[in-house]
Short mmCIF file of C-alpha atoms in Angstrom, two decimals:
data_model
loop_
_atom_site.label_atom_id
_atom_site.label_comp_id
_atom_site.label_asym_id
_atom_site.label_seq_id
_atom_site.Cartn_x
_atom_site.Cartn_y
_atom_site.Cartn_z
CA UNK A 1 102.01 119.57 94.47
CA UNK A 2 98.66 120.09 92.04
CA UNK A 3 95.81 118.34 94.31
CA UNK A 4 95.04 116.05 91.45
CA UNK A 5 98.62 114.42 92.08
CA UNK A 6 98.23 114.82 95.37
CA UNK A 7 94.80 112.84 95.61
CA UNK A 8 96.86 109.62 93.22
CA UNK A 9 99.54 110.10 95.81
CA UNK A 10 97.90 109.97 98.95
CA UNK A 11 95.52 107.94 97.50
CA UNK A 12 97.50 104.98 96.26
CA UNK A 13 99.23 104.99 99.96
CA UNK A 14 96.35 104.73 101.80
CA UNK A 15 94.83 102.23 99.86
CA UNK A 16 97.89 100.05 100.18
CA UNK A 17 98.05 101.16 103.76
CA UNK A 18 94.66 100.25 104.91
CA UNK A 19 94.79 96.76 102.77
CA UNK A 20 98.11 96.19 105.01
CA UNK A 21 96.42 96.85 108.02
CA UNK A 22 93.38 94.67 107.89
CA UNK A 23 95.20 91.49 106.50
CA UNK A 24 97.54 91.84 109.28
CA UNK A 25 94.49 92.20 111.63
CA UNK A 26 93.20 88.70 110.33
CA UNK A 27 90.18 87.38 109.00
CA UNK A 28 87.67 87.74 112.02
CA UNK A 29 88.34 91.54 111.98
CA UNK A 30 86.25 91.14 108.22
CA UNK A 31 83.65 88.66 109.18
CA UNK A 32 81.58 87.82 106.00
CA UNK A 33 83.59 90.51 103.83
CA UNK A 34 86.81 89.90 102.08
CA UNK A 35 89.43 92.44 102.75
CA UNK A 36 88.94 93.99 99.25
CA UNK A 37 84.68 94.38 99.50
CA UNK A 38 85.67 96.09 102.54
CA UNK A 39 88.32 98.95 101.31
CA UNK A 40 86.51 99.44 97.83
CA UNK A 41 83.32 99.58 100.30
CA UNK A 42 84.61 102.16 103.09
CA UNK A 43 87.07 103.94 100.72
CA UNK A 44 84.18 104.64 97.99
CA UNK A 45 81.99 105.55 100.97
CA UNK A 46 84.71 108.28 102.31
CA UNK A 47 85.46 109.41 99.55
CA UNK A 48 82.70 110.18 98.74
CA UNK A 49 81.09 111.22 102.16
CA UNK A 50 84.55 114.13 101.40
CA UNK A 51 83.23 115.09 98.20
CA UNK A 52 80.10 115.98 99.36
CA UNK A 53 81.41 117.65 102.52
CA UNK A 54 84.57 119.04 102.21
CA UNK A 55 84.61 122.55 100.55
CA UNK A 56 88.41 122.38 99.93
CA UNK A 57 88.18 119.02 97.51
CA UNK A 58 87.42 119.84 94.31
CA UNK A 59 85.15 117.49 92.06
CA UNK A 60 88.26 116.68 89.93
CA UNK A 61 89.84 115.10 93.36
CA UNK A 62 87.19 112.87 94.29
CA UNK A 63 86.24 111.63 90.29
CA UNK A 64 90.28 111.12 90.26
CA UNK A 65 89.91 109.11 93.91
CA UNK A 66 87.21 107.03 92.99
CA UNK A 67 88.59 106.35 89.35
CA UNK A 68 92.15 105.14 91.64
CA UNK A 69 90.13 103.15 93.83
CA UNK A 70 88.75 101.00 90.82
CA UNK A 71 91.48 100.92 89.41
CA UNK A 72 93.36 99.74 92.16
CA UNK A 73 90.81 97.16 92.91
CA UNK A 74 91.23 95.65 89.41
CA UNK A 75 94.70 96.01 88.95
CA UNK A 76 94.93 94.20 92.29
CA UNK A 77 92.66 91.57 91.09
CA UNK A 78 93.53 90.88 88.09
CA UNK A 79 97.06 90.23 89.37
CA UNK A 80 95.55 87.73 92.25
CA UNK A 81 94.55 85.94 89.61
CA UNK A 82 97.60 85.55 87.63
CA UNK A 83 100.38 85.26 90.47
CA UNK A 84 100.69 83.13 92.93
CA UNK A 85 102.76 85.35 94.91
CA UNK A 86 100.57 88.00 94.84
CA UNK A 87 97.33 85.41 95.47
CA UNK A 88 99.35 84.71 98.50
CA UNK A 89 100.10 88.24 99.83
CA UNK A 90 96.51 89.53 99.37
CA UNK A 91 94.27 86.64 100.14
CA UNK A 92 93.88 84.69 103.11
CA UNK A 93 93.71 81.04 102.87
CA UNK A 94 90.86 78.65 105.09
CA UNK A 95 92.22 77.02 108.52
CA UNK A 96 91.48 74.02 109.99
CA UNK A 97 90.29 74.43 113.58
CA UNK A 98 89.13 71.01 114.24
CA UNK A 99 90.58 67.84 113.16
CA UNK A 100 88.65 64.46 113.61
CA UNK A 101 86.72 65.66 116.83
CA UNK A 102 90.59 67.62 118.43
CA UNK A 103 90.89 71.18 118.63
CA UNK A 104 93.96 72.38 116.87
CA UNK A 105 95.01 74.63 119.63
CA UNK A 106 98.10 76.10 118.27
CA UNK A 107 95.92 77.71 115.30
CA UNK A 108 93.49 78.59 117.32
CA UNK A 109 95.47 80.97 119.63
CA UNK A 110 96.93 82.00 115.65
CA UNK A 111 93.39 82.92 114.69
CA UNK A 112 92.26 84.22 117.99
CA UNK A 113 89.44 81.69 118.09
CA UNK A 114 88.26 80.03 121.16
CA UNK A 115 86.61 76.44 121.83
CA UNK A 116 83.24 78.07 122.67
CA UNK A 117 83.30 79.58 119.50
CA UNK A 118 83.78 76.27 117.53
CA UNK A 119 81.59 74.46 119.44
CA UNK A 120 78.24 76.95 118.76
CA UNK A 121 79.24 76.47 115.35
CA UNK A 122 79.22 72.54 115.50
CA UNK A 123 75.90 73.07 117.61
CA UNK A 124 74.65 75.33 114.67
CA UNK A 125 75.28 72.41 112.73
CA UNK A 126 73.12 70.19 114.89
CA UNK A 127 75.95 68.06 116.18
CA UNK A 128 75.88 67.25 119.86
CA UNK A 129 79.24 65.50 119.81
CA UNK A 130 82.46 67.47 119.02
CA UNK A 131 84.01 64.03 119.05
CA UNK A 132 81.74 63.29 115.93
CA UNK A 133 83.13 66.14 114.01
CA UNK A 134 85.49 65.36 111.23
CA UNK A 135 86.44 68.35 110.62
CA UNK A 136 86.02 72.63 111.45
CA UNK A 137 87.46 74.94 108.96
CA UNK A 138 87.79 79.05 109.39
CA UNK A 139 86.85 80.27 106.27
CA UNK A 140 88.31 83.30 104.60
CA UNK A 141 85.26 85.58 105.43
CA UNK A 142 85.88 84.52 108.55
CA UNK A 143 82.85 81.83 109.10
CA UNK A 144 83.30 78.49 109.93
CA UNK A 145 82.88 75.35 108.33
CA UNK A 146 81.67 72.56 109.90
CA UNK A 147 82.28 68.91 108.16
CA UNK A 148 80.67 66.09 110.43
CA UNK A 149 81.97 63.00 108.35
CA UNK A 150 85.36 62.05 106.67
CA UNK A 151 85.31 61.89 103.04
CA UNK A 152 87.35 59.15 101.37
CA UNK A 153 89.60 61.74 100.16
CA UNK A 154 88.95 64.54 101.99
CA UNK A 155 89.04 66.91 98.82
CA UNK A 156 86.96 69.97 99.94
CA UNK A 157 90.09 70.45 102.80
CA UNK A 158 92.64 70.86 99.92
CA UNK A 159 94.44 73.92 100.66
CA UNK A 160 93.21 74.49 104.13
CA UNK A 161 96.08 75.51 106.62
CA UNK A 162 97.16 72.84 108.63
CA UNK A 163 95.55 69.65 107.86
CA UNK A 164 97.51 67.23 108.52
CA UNK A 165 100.01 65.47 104.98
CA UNK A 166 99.05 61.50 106.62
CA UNK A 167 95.08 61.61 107.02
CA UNK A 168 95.66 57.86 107.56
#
């Protein structure tokens, strides 16, 4: 195989690969990044750190590798944007973690968050009282949200994972 084909080949795998692998390892593993700052970040960096390095690349490889990373990126984007489905595959969504002052255990365990955890955030937030807390949402970057009072329609929690349908 020419290594020009060979770096789209390879390339396009382990992009797809690597995406796979850190939205199955969740959104704590990202902290502050999404998942797609992180692989343009890290794969632009290798790349690049190769290029430099690597005797055996050639200079058409990596200009081909970091064109396919853009690319990628954009083509991934730009679909994101325009299909649900794929919105859905590549993009987390925000979880609720709290629910008027109750830890929602079962997404917690899901998430791999513990109570400690929500609590220093609520103390972050200058709330003494968990009981006072309307609300504690795990962001897609992987921070957390902390809403002390109910809103009379609760519209900043639409489309967070598990709030409950009867908020009544």
């Amino acid at each position: 195989m020419h290594p020009v084909a060979h770096t789209v080949v390879v390339g396009v795998i382990s992009y797809l690969v690597l995406i796979a692998i850190i939205r199955l390892s969740g959104k704590r593993t990202l902290s502050k990044w999404n998942a797609f700052d992180f692989v343009v970040t890290i794969a632009l960096g290798s790349t690049l750190s190769t290029a430099l390095v690597s005797t055996q690349v050639s200079l058409a490889q990596s200009i081909t590798a970091f064109l396919l990373i853009v690319v990628l990126q954009f083509a991934i984007t730009f679909t994101s944007v325009r299909s649900r489905a794929i919105k859905n595959l590549v993009k987390s969504q925000p979880t609720l973690l709290l629910f008027r002052g109750r830890f929602q255990q079962a997404t917690m365990t899901r998430e791999r968050v513990v109570e400690a955890e929500v609590c220093a955030a609520i103390r972050e937030s200058g709330i003494a009282d968990v009981e006072c807390v309307h609300a504690v949402v795990l962001e897609t970057d992987g921070t957390f949200s902390v809403i002390p009072d109910a809103g009379r329609s609760d519209s900043a929690l639409q489309g967070v994972v598990g709030l409950p349908s009867s908020r009544g």
